[in-house]
Tab-separated table of C-alpha atoms and ligand atoms in Angstrom:
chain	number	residue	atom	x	y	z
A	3	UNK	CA	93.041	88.380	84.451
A	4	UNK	CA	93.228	89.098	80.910
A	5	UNK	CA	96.407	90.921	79.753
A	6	UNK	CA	94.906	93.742	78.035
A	7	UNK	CA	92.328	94.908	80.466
A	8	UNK	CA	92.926	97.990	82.252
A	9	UNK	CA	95.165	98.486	85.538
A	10	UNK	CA	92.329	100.565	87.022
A	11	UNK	CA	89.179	101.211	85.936
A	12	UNK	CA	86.519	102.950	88.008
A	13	UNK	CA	83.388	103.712	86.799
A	14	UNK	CA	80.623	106.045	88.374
A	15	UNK	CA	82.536	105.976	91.738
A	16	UNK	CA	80.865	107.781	94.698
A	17	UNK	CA	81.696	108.622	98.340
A	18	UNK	CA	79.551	109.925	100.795
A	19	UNK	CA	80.689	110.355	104.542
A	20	UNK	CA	77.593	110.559	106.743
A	21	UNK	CA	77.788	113.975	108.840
A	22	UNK	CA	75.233	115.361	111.313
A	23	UNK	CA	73.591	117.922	109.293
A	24	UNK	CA	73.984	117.901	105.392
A	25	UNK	CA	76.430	114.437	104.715
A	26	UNK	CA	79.497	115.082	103.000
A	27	UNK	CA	79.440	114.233	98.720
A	28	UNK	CA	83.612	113.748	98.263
A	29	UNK	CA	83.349	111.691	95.131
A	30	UNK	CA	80.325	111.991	93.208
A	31	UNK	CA	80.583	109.964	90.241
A	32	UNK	CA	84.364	108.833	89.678
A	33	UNK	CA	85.147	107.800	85.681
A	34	UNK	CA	88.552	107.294	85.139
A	35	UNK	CA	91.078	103.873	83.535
A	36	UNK	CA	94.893	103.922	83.979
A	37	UNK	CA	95.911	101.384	81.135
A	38	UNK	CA	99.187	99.138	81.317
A	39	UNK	CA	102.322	101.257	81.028
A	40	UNK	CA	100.751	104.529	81.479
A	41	UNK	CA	101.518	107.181	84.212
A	42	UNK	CA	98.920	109.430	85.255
A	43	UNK	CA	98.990	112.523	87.779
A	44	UNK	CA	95.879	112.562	90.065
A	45	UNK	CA	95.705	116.772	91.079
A	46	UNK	CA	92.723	118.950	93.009
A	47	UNK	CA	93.670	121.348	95.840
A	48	UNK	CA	93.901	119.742	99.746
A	49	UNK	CA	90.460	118.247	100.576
A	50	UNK	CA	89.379	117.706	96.950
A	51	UNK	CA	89.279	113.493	97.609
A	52	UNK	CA	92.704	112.365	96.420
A	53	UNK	CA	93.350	110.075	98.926
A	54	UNK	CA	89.764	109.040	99.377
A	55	UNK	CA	89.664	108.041	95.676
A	56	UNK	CA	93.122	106.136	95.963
A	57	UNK	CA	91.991	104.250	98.857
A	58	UNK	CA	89.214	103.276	97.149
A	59	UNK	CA	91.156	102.066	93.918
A	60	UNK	CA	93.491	100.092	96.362
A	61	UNK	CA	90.704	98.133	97.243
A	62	UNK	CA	91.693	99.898	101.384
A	63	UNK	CA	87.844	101.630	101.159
A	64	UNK	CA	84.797	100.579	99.500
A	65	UNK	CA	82.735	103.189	97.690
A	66	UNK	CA	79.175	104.086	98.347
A	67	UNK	CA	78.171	103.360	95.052
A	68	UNK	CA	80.310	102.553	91.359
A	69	UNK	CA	82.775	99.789	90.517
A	70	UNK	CA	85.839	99.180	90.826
A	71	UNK	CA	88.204	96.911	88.937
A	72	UNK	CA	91.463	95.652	89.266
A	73	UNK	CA	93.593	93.860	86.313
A	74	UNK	CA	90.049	93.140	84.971
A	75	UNK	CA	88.930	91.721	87.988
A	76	UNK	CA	85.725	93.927	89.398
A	77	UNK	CA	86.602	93.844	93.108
A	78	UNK	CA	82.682	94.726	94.312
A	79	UNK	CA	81.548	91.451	94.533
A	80	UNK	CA	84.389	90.309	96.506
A	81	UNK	CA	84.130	89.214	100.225
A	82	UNK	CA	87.553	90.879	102.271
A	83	UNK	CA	89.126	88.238	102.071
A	84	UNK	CA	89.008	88.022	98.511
A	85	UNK	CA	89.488	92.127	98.321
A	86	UNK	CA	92.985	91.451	100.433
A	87	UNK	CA	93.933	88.986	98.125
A	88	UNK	CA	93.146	91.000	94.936
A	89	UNK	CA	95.009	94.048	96.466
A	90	UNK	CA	98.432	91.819	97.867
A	91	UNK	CA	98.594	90.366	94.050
A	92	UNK	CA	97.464	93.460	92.152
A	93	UNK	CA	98.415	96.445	93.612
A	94	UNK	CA	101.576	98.676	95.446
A	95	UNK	CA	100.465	101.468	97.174
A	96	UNK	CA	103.483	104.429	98.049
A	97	UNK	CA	101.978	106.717	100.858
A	98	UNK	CA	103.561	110.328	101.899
A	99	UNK	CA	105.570	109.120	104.544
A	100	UNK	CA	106.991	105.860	103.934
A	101	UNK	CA	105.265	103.712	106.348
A	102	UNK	CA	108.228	101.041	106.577
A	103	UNK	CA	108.400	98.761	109.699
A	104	UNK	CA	110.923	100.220	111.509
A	105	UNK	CA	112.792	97.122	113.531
A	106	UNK	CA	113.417	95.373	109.929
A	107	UNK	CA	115.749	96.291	107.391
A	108	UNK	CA	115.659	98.224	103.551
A	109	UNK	CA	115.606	94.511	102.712
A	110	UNK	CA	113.448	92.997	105.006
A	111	UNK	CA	110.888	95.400	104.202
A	112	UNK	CA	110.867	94.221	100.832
A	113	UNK	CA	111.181	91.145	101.682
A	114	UNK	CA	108.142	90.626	104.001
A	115	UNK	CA	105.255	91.630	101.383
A	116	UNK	CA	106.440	88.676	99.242
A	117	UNK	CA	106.517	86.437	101.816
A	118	UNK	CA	103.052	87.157	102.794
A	119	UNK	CA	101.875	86.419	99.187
A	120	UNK	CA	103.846	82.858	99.545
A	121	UNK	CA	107.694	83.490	98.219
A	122	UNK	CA	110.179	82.055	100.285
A	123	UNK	CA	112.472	84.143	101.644
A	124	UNK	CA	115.550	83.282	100.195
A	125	UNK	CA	113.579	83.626	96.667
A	126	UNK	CA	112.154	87.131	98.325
A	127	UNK	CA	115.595	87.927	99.362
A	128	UNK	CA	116.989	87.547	96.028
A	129	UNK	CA	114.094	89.741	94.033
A	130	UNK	CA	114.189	92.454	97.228
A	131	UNK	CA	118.261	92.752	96.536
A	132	UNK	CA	117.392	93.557	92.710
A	133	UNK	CA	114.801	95.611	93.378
A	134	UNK	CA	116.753	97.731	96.027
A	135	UNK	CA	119.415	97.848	93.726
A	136	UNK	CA	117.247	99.343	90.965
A	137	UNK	CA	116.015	102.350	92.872
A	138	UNK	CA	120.113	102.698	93.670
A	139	UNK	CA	120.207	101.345	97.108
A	140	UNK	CA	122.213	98.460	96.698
A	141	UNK	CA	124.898	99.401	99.301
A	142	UNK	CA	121.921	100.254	102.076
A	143	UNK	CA	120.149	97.156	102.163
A	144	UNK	CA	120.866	96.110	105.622
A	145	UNK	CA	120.259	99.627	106.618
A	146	UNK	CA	117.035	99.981	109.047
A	147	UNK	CA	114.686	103.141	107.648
A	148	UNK	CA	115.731	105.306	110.480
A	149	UNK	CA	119.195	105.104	109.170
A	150	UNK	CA	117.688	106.442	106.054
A	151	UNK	CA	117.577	109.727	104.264
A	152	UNK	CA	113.680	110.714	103.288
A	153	UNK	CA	114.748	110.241	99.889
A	154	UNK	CA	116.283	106.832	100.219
A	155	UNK	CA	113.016	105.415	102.981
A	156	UNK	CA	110.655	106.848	99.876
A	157	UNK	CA	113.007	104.865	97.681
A	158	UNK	CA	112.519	101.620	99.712
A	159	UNK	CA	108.629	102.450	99.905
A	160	UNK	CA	108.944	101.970	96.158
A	161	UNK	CA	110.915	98.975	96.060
A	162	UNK	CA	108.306	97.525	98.292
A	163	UNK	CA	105.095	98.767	96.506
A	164	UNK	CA	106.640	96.558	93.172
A	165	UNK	CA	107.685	93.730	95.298
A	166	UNK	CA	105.354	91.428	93.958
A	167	UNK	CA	104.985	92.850	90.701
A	168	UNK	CA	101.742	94.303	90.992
A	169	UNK	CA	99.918	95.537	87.641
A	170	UNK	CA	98.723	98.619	89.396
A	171	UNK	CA	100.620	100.999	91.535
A	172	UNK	CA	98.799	103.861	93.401
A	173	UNK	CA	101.381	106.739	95.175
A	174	UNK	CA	99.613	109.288	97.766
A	175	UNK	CA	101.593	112.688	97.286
A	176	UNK	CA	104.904	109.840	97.527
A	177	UNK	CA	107.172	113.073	97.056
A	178	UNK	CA	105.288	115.432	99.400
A	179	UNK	CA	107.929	115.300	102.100
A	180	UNK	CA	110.904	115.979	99.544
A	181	UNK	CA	112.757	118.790	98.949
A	182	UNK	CA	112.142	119.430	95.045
A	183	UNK	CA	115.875	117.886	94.392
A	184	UNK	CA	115.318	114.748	96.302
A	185	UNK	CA	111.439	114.667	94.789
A	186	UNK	CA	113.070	114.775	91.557
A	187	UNK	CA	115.621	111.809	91.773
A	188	UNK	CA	112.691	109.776	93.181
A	189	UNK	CA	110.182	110.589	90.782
A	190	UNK	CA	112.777	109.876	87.781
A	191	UNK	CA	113.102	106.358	89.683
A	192	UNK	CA	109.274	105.793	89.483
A	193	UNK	CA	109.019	107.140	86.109
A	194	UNK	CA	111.800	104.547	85.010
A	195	UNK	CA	110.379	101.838	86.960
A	196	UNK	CA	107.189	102.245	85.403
A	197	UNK	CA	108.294	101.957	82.249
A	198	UNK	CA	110.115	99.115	82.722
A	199	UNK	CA	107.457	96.711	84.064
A	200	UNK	CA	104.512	98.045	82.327
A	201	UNK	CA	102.269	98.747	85.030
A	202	UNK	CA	100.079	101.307	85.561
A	203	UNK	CA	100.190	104.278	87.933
A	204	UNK	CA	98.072	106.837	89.400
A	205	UNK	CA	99.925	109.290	91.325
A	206	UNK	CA	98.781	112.038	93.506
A	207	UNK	CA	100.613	114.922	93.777
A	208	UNK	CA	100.660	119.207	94.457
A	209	UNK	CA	103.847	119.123	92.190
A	210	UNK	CA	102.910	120.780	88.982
A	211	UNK	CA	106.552	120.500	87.421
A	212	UNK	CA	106.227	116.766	87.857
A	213	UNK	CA	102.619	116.119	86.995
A	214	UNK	CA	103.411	117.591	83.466
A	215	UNK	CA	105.903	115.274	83.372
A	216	UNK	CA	103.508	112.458	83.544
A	217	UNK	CA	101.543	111.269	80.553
A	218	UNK	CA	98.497	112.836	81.490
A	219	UNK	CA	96.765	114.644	84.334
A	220	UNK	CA	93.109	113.738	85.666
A	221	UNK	CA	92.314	116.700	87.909
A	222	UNK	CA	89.622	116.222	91.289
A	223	UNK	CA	87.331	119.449	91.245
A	224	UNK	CA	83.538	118.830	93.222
A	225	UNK	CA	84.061	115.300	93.240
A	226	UNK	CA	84.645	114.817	89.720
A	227	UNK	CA	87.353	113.096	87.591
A	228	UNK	CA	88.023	115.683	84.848
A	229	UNK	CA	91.166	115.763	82.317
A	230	UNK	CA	93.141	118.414	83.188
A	231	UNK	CA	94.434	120.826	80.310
A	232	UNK	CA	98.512	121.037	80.530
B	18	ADP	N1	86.767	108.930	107.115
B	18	ADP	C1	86.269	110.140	106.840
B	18	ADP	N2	85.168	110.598	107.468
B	18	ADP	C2	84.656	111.830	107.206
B	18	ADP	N3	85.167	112.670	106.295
B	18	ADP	C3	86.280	112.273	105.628
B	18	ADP	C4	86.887	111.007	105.863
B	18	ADP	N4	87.981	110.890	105.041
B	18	ADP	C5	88.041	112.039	104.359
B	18	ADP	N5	87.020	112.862	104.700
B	18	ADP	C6	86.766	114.198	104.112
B	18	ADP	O1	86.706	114.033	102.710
B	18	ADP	C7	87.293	115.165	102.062
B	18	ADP	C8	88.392	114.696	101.135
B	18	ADP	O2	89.492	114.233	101.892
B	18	ADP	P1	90.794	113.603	101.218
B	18	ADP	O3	90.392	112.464	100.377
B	18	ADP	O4	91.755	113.340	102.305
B	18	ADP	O5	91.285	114.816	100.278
B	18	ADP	P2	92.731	115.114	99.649
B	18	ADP	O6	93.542	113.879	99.736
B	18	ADP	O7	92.455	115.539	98.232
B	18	ADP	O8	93.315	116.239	100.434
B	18	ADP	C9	87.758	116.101	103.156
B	18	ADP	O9	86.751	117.069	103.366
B	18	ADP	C10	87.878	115.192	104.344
B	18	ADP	O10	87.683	115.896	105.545
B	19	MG	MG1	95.362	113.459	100.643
C-alpha cells in the first residue's frame, strides 16, 4: 500500500443486472478517484446507481466489468477472502440507517469491528472511548442504540466506520433519516473527522446544501460518473 495512491480509484466500472427482457445497464463505464483527505459528494436522482456504485467500491459487489482499487491495492484479482480482508483494513462504510447491533452497546459496537481485525479489546476499548468521544458521545457510551437519538446512532455508525482507521470511507445517504438540524451537526462531525485523519470519502447524498459543502461533487446521470457544476 503505497501512501500516495488513491483511496478509491475505479476505472471503466460497469453493472449490468440480468432482467427477462432487455437487462438492466446501471453503471456503464464508472471513472472516478477520491484522493487522501478529500471529500466528495456522490448525487443522481433515486435509481440513478448510488448505492450500486458504493457497494461496489466497498468491495460488498463485484462489477461486471472495470477495476477497482483500494489504497492502491486492485481488489479484482482477489479471492473473498482476500476482498473481506481488503475491505475490514481499508474501508468504513456509513449506511442510511445505522445498522448497529442492537444487544451491544455505543461502545461495543465500536469495539467489535476492531476486534475482528485482531485488537484486543481492552486496546479496542480504549480507541472506541476516543473515538465516541470525538463525534461528542462520550457520556453515552454504555448506552445501547435504541436508547439513542437518530442523530447520536448515525454518530456511533461513524465512530464505527473509522474504527480501524480505514483509508477510505464510503457513506450511503448517512444523513437521509435526519432532520436538516440533526443532518447538519453530523455532517460537520464527518467533515471534521475527515480532515483530521486524512482519508478519503465518497458520500452519497439528496442534500444539495451539504454536497456544496463538500470539495467536489461527481454526479450519476445514465450510468455515468460526471463532475457536477456547483
Ligand atoms: N440486485 C439488483 N438486482 C436488480 N436490479 C437492481 C439490483 N440492485 C439495484 N438494482 C436496480 O439498479 C438501479 C439503481 O439502483 P440503486 O443503486 O439502488 O440506485 P440509487 O441508490 O441511486 O437510488 C435501480 O433501477 C434498481 O432497481
Ligand atoms: Mg441508494
Amino acid at each position: 500500500m503505497s501512501s500516495d495512491a488513491a483511496a478509491l480509484r475505479l476505472a471503466g466500472v460497469t453493472r449490468v443486472f440480468p432482467q427477462s427482457g432487455q437487462a438492466l445497464e446501471v453503471l456503464r463505464g464508472v471513472d472516478c478517484a477520491v484522493v487522501p483527505g478529500e471529500l466528495v459528494a456522490l448525487v443522481g436522482p433515486s435509481g440513478a446507481g448510488k448505492s450500486t456504485l458504493l457497494h461496489i467500491a466497498g468491495l460488498l459487489e463485484r462489477p461486471s466489468a472495470g477495476a477497482v482499487e483500494i489504497a492502491g491495492i486492485e481488489a479484482g484479482s482477489l479471492d473473498d477472502a482476500g476482498r473481506t480482508a481488503l475491505r475490514r483494513k481499508t474501508i468504513g462504510f456509513v449506511y442510511q440507517s445505522h445498522r448497529l447491533l442492537p444487544e451491544f452497546s455505543a461502545l461495543e459496537n465500536v469495539v467489535v469491528p476492531q476486534m475482528i481485525a485482531g485488537v484486543s479489546r481492552r486496546a479496542g476499548a480504549e480507541r472506541a472511548r476516543a473515538l465516541l468521544d470525538r463525534v461528542g458521545l462520550a457520556g453515552r457510551a454504555d448506552h445501547r442504540p435504541g436508547k439513542l437519538s437518530g442523530g447520536e446512532q448515525q454518530r456511533v455508525a461513524i465512530a464505527r466506520a473509522l474504527a480501524n482507521a480505514p483509508a477510505l470511507l464510503l457513506a450511503d445517504e448517512p444523513t437521509g433519516n435526519l432532520d436538516p438540524k440533526t443532518a447538519e451537526g453530523v455532517f460537520a462531525v464527518l467533515r471534521e473527522l475527515i480532515a483530521e485523519t486524512k482519508l478519503g470519502a465518497l458520500i452519497a447524498t439528496h442534500n444539495l446544501d451539504l454536497a456544496r459543502r463538500m470539495d467536489r461533487i461527481v454526479e450519476l446521470r445514465d450510468g455515468i460518473l460526471i463532475q457536477a457544476q456547483t
